[in-house]
Coordinates of C-alpha atoms and ligand atoms in Angstrom, one line a residue:
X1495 CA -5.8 -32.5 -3.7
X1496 CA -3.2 -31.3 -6.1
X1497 CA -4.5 -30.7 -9.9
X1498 CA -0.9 -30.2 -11.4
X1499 CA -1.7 -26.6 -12.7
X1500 CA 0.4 -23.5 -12.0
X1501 CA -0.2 -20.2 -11.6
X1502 CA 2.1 -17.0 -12.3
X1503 CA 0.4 -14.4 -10.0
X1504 CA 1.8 -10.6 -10.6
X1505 CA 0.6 -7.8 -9.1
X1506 CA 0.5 -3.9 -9.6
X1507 CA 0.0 -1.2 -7.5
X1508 CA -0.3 -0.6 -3.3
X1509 CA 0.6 -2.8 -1.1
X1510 CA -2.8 -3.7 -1.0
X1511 CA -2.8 -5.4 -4.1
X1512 CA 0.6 -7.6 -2.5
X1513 CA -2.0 -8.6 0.2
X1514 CA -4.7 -9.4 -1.9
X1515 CA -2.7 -11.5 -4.1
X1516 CA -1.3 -13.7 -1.2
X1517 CA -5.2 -14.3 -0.2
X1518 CA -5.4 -15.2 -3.6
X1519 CA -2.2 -17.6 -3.3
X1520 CA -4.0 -19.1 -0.2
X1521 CA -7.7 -20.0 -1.8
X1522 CA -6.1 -20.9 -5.0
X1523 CA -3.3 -23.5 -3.5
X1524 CA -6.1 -24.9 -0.9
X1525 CA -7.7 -26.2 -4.1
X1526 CA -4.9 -28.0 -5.6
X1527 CA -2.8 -25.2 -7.8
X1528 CA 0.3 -24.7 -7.4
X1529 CA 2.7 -21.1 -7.5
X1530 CA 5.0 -20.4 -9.5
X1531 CA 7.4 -17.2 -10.0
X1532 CA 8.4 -18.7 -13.6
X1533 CA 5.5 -17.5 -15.8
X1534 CA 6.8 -19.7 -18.9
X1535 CA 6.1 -22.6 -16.6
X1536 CA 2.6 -21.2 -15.7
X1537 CA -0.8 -23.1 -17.0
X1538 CA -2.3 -19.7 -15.7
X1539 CA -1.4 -16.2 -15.4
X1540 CA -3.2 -13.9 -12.9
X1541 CA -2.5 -10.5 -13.2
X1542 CA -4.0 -8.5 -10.2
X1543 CA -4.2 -4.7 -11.2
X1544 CA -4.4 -1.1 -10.4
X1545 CA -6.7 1.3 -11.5
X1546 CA -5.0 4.5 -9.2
X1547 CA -3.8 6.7 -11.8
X1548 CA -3.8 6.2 -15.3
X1549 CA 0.0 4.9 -16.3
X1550 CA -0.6 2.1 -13.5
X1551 CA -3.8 0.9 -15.6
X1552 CA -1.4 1.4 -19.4
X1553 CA 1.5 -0.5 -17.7
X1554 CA -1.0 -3.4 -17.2
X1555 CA -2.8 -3.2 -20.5
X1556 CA 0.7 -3.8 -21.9
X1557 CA 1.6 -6.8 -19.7
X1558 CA -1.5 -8.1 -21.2
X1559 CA -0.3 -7.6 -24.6
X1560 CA 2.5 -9.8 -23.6
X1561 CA 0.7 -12.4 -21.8
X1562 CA -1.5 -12.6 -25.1
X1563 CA 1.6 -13.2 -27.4
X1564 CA 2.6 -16.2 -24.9
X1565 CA -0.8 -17.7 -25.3
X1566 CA -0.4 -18.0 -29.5
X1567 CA 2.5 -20.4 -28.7
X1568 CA 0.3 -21.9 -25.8
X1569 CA -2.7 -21.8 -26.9
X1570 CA -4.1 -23.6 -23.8
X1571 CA -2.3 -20.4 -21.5
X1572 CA -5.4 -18.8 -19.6
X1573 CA -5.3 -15.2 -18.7
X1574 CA -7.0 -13.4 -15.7
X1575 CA -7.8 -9.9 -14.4
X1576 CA -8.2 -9.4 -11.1
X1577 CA -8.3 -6.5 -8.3
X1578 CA -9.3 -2.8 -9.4
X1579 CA -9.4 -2.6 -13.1
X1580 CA -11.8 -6.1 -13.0
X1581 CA -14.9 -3.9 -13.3
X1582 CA -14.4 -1.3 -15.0
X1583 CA -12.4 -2.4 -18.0
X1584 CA -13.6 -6.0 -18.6
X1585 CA -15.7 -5.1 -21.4
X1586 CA -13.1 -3.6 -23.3
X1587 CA -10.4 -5.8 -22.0
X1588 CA -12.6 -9.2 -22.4
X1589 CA -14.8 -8.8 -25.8
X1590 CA -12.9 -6.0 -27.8
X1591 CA -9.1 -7.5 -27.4
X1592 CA -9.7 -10.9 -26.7
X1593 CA -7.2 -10.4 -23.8
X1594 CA -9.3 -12.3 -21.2
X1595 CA -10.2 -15.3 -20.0
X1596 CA -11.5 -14.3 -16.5
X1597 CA -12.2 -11.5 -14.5
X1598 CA -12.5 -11.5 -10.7
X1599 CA -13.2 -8.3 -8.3
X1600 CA -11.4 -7.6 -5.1
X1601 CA -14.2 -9.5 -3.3
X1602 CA -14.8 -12.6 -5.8
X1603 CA -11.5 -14.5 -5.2
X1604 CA -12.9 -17.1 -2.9
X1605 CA -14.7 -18.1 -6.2
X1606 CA -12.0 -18.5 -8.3
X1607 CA -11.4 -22.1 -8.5
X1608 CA -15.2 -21.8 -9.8
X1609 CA -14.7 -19.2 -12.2
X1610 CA -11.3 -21.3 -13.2
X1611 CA -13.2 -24.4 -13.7
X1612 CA -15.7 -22.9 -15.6
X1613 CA -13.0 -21.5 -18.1
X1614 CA -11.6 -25.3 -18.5
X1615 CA -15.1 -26.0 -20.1
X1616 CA -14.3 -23.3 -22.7
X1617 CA -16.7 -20.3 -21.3
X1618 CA -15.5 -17.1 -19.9
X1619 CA -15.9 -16.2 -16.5
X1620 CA -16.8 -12.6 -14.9
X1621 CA -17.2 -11.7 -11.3
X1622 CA -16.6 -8.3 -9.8
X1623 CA -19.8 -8.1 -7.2
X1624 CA -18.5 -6.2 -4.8
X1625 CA -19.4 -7.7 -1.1
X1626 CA -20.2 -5.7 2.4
X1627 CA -19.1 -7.6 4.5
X1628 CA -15.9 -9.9 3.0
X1629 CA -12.6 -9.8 4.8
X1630 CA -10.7 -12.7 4.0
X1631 CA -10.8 -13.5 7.9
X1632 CA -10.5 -17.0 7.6
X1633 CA -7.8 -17.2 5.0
X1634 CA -3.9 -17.5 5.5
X1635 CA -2.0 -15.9 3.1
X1636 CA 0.6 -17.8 1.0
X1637 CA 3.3 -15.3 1.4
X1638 CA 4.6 -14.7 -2.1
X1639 CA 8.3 -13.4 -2.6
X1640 CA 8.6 -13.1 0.8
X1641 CA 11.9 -11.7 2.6
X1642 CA 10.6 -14.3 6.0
X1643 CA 11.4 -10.8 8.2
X1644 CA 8.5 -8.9 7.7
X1645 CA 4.9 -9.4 6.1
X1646 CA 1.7 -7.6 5.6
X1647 CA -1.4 -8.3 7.0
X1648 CA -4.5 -6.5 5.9
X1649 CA -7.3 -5.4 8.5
X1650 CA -10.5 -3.6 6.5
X1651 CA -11.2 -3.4 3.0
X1652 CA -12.7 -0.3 1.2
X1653 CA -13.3 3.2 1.5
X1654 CA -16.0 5.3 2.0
X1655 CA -13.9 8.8 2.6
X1656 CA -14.9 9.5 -1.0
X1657 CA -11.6 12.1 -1.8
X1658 CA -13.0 13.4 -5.2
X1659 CA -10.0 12.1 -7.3
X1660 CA -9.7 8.4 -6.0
X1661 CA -11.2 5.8 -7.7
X1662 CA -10.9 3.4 -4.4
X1663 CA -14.6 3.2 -2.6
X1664 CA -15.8 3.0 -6.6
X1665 CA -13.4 -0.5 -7.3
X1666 CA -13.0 -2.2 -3.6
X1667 CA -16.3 -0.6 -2.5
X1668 CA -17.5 -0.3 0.9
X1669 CA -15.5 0.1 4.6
X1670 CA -15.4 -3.4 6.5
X1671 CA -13.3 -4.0 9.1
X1672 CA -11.5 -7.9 9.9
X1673 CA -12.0 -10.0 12.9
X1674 CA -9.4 -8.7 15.3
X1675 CA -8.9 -11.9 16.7
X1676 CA -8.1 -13.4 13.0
X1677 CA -5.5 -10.4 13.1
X1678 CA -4.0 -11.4 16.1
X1679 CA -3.7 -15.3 14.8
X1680 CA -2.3 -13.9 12.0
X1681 CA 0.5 -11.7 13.4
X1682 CA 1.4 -14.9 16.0
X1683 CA 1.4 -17.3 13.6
X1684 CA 4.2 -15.1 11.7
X1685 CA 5.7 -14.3 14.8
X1686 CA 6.1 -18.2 15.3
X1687 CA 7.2 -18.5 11.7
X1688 CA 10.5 -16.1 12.1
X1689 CA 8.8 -12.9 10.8
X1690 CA 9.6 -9.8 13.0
X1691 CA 7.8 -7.3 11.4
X1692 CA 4.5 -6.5 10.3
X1693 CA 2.2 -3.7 8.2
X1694 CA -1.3 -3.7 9.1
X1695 CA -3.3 -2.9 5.8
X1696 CA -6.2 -1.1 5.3
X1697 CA -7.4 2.4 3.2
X1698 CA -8.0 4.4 6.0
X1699 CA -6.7 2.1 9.2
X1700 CA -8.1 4.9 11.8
X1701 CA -11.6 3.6 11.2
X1702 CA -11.0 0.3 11.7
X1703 CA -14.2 -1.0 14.3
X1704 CA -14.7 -4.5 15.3
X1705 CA -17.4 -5.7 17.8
X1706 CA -16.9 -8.6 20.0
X1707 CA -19.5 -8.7 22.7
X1708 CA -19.8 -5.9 24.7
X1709 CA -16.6 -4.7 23.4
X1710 CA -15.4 -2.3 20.7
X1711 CA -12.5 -2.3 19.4
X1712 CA -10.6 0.4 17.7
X1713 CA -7.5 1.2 15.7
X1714 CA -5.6 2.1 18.9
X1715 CA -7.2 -0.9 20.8
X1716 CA -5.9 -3.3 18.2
X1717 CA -2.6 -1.6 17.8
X1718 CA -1.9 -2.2 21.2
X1719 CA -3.2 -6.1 20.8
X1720 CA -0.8 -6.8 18.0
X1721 CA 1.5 -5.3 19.9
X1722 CA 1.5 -7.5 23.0
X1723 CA 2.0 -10.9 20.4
X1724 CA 5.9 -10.2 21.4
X1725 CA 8.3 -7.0 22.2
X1726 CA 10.3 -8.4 19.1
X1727 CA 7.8 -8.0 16.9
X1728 CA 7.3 -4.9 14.9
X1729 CA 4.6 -3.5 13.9
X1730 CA 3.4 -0.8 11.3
X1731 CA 0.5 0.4 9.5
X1732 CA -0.4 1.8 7.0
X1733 CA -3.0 4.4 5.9
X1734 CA -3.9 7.0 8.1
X1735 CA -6.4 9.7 7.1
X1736 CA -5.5 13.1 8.9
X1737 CA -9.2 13.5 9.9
X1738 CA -9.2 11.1 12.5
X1739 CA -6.0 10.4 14.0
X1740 CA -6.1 10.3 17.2
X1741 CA -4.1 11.2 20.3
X1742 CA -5.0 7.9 21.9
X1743 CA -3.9 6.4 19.0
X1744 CA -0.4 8.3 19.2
X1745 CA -0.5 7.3 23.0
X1746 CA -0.6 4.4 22.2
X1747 CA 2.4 4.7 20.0
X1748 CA 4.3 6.3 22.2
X1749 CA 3.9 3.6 25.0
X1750 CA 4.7 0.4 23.2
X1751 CA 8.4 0.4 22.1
X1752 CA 7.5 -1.9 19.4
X1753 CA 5.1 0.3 17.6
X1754 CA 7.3 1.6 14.6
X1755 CA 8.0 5.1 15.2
X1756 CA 7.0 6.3 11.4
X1757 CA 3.3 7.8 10.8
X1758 CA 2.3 7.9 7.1
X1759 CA 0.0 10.5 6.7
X1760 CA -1.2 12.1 3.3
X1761 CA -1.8 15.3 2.8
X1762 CA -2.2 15.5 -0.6
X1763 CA -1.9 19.3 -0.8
X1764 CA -1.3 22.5 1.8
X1765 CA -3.9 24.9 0.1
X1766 CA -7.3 24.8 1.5
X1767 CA -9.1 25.7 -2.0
X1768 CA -7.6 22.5 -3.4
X1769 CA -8.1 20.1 0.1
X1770 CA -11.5 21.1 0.1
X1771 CA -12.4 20.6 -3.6
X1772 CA -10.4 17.2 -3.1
X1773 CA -13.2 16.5 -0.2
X1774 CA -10.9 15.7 2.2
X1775 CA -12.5 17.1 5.4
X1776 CA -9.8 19.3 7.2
X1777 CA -8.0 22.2 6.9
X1778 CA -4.2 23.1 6.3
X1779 CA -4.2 24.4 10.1
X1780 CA -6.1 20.8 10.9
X1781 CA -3.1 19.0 9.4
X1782 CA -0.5 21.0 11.3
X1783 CA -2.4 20.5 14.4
X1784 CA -2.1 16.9 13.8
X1785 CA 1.6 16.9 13.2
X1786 CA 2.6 19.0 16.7
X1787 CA 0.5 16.5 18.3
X1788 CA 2.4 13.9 16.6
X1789 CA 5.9 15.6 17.3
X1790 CA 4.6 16.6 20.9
X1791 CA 3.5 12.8 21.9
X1792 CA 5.4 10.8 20.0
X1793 CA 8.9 12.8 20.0
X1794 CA 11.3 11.6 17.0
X1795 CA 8.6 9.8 14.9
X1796 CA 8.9 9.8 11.2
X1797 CA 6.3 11.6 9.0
X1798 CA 5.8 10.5 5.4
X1799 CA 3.0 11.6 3.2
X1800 CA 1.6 11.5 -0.2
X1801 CA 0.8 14.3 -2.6
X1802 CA -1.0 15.5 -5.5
X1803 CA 0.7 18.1 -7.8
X1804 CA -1.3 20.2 -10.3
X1805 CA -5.5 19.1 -9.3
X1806 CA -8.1 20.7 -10.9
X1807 CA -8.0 24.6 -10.6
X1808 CA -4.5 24.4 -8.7
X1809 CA -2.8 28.0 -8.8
X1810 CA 0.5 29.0 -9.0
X1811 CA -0.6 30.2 -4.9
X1812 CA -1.7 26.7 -4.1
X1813 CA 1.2 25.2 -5.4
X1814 CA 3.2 27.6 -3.0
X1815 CA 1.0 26.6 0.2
X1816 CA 2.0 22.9 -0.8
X1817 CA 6.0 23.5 -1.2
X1818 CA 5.8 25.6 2.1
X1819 CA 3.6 22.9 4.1
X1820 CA 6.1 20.3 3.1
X1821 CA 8.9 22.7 4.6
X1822 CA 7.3 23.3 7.7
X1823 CA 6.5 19.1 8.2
X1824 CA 9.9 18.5 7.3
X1825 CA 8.8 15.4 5.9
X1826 CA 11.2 12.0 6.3
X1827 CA 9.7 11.2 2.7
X1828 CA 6.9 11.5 0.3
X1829 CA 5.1 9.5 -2.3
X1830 CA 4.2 12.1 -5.1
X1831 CA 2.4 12.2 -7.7
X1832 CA 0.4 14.9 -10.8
X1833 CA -3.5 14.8 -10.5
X1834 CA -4.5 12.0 -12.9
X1835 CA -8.4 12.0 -13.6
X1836 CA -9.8 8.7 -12.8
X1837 CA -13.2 8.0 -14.2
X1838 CA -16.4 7.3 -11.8
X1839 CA -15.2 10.1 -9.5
X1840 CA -16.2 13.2 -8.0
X1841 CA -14.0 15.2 -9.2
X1842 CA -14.1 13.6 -13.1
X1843 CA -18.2 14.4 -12.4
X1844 CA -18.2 17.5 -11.6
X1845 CA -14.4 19.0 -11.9
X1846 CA -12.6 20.3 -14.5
X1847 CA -9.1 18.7 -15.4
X1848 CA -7.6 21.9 -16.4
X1849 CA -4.1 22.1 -15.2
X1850 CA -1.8 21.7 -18.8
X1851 CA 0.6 18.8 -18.7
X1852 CA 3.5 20.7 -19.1
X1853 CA 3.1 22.8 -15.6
X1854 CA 1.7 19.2 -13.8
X1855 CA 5.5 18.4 -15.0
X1856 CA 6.9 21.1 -13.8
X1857 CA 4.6 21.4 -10.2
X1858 CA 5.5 17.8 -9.4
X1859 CA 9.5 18.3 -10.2
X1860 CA 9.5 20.9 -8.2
X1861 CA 7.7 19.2 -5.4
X1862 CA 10.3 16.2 -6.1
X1863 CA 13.6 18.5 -6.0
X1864 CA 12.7 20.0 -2.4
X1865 CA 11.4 16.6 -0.8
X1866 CA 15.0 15.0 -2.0
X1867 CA 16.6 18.0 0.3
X1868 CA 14.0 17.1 2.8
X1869 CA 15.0 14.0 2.9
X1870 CA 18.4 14.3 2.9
X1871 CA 18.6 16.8 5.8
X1872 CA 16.4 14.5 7.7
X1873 CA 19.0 11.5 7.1
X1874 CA 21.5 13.5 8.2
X1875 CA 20.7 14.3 11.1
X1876 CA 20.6 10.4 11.6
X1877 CA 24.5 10.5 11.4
X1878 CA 26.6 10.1 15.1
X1879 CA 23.1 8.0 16.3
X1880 CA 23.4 4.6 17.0
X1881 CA 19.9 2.9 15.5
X1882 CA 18.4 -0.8 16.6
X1883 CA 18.2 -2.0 12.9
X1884 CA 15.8 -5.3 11.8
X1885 CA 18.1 -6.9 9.4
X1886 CA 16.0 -7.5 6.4
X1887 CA 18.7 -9.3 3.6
X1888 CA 21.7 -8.6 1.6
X1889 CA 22.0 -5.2 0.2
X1890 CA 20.9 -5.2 -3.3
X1891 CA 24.8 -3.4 -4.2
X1892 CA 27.0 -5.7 -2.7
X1893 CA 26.4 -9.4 -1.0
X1894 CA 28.8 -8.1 1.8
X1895 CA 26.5 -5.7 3.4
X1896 CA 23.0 -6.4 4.9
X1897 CA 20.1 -3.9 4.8
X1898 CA 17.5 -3.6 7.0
X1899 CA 15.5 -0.6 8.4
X1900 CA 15.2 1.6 11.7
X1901 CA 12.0 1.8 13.6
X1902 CA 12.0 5.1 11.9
X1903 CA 11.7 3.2 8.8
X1904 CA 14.5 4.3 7.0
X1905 CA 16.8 2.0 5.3
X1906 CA 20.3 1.0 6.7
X1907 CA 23.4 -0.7 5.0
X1908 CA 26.4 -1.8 6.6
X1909 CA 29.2 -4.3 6.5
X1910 CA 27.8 -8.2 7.7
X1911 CA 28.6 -9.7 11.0
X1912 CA 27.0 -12.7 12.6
X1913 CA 23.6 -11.6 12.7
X1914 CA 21.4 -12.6 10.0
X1915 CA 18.0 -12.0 8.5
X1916 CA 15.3 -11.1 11.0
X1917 CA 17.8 -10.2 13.9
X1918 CA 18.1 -6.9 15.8
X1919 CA 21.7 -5.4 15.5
X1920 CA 22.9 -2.1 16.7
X1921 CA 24.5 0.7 13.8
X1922 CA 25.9 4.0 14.1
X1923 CA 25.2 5.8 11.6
X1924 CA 28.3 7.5 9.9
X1925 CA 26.9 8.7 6.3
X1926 CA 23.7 9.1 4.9
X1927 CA 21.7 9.9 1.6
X1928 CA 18.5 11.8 0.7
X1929 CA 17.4 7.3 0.1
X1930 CA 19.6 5.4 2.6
X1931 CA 21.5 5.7 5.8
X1932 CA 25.0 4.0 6.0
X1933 CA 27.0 3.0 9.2
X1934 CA 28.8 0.3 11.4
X1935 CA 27.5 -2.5 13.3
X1936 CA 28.4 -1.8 17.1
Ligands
5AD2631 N1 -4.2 11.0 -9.3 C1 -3.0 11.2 -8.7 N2 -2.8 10.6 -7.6 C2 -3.7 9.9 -6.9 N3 -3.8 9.3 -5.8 C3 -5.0 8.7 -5.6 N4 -5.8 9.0 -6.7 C4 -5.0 9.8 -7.5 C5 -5.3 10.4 -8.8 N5 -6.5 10.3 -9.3 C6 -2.6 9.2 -4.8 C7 -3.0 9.8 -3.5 C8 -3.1 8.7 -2.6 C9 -2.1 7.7 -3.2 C10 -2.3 6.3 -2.8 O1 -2.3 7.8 -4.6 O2 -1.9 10.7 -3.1 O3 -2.8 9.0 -1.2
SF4_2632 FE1 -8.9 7.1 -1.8 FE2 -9.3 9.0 0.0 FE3 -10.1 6.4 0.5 FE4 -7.5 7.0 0.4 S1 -9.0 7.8 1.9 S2 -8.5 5.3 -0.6 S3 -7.4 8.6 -1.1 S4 -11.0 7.8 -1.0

């Protein structure tokens, strides 16, 4: 039953957070509401948030600032928080700056059109109980600015690795993993719809553990499941923890051609003082054992990782054993970021932040400046190779050229032909960036 409202959803952060607000699309649209990308337009704004590092959690306090300054024109706007920053900031956000009409949790957002009703009868509404067992199974997602080639699908919820800087198992709370059936749905019913590709979600994917009968099944198990809903789909995933990656889980891999060659694995830092004060339960020489058995059973798969520049105590020594990890990977990219202290952590418990700003700057720039000549060598060697590219839309430079991205993950542009969005097409590489690859259709 339609109700004539809109909502403007935006969202911060992981991709996650782009998952969790397409459930959100779903529950909210099954009761009547309608989407809308144009927030003028919108009767309520939804603003699902990030509480990662620090300058994610500013960028959204100052969304809200604007979002406020709509609602003195529109008096009857309402305002909602949802996701990571729901818990611990509503206080502030809700009763000091009069920013907020409602706050929802990662797990409450099957009781929104509750909490939304109760708002139309002039009350605030607040729920960020964290569940133990909520997935989302059952729910669809709405699939907001979608490209209709490739989606995400997400398969657990929370953490419990407990890495002393993240703020994760404190805001989306304990591990739970999805009916792997409702994955498989899921991934058909997109197959069905035209998608080709899809990212299976969850904080730490190599736990994932679901229980049918008898049967157990595992990360690699349903890998291999999603993988069988058609050779033209593709499939990724997204995040492995280094601890527990398995080689039947790169098997696995390896077998099924449709299994993106690209493993994203953080490592967060290559000193041994620093991975164990982060809590993250292996060694440096763990980590490199991981990767030869990556580049041993899974030859020509892309490595990507995240990392931390300038955590509490870093040296000058542990810096080092980073830059010269990251040369020895020769990673294919990297996410990278300086140690930010989040608040209900280990490490803001019982570490001191005490690496100065200015040589966090400089740690991280350096760490930037050699994974752009990472990068770049790695593209090149790309060059002369003929890649099977999924086309994913017009390159954001010129409407003449397509973009689209290798099993390898790495971004392709080249001149249009016939194909179109969410076909296979054949490139040779000819030129290549430290960001993109370039080439000819064949
Ligand atoms: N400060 C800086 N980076 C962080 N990450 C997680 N928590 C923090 C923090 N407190 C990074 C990690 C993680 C990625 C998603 O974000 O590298 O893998
Ligand atoms: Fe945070 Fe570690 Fe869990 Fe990743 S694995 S979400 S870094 S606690």
């Amino acid at each position: 039953m339609k109700n004539n409202k809109k909502i403007y959803i935006e969202t911060y952060g992981c991709q996650m957070n782009v998952s969790d607000s397409e459930i959100v699309a779903s529950i909210l649209t099954e009761h009547g509401f309608e989407n809308t990308h144009e927030v003028t337009l919108a009767d309520i704004v939804l603003v699902n948030t990030c509480s990662i590092r620090e300058n994610a959690e500013e960028r959204v306090r100052k969304r809200l600032q604007y979002f406020k300054s709509l609602r003195k024109k529109r008096p009857e706007l309402i305002i909602g928080l949802l996701g990571c920053m729901a818990d611990r900031t509503k206080t502030a956000l809700m009763e000091e700056e009069q920013l907020l009409d409602l706050v929802a949790g990662p797990d409450s957002y099957r009781h929104l059109p509750q909490l939304l009703a109760q708002v139309g009868t002039g009350q605030k509404a607040i729920d960020t109980i964290l569940s133990t067992d909520e997935t989302y199974a059952d729910i669809t997602p709405v699939r907001l600015d979608s490209n209709g080639v490739s989606a995400f699908i997400s398969i657990m919820r929370g953490c419990e690795n407990y890495c002393s800087y993240c703020v994760v198992p404190s805001t989306r709370g304990q591990e739970r993993s999805r009916d792997a059936a409702s994955i498989v749905r899921e991934a058909t019913d997109l197959f069905v719809k035209g998608y080709r590709e899809v990212t299976l979600l969850g904080q730490n994917v190599n736990s994932y553990d679901w229980k049918t009968g008898n049967t157990a099944i595992n990360f690699a198990r349903l890998l291999e499941m999603v993988a069988q809903v058609s050779p033209l789909m593709r499939i990724r995933f997204a995040t492995s923890h280094p601890k527990d990656i398995s080689d039947e889980l790169l098997y696995t891999i390896a077998r099924n051609s449709n299994l993106c060659k690209a493993i994203h694995l953080p490592v967060q830092s290559g000193s041994n003082h620093m991975l164990d004060l982060m809590n993250r339960k292996y060694t440096r020489e763990d980590y490199m054992e991981r990767i030869q058995a990556i580049r041993r059973i899974i030859p020509g798969c892309a490595i990507s990782t995240d990392i931390i520049a300038g955590f509490c105590n870093e040296t000058e020594d542990d810096h080092r054993d980073t830059l010269s990890l990251m040369e020895w990977v020769g990673y294919d990219a990297a996410f990278m970021f300086k140690y930010s202290e989040r608040p209900q952590t280990l490490a803001a418990d019982t570490l001191d932040d005490n690496i100065p700003a200015e040589i966090k700057d400089r740690r991280l720039t350096e760490i930037i400046h050699l994974q752009q000549k990472l990068s770049l060598a790695k593209n090149q060697d790309e060059i002369g190779k003929s890649l099977e590219i999924l086309v994913e839309g017009s390159s954001k430079r010129s409407n003449n050229q397509y973009f689209g991205r290798s099993s390898q993950n790495k971004v392709a542009v080249f001149n249009k032909t016939a194909a179109g969005e969410g076909e296979y097409i054949q490139v040779k590489i000819s030129g290549a960036t430290s960001a993109t690859l370039l080439g000819e259709v064949v």
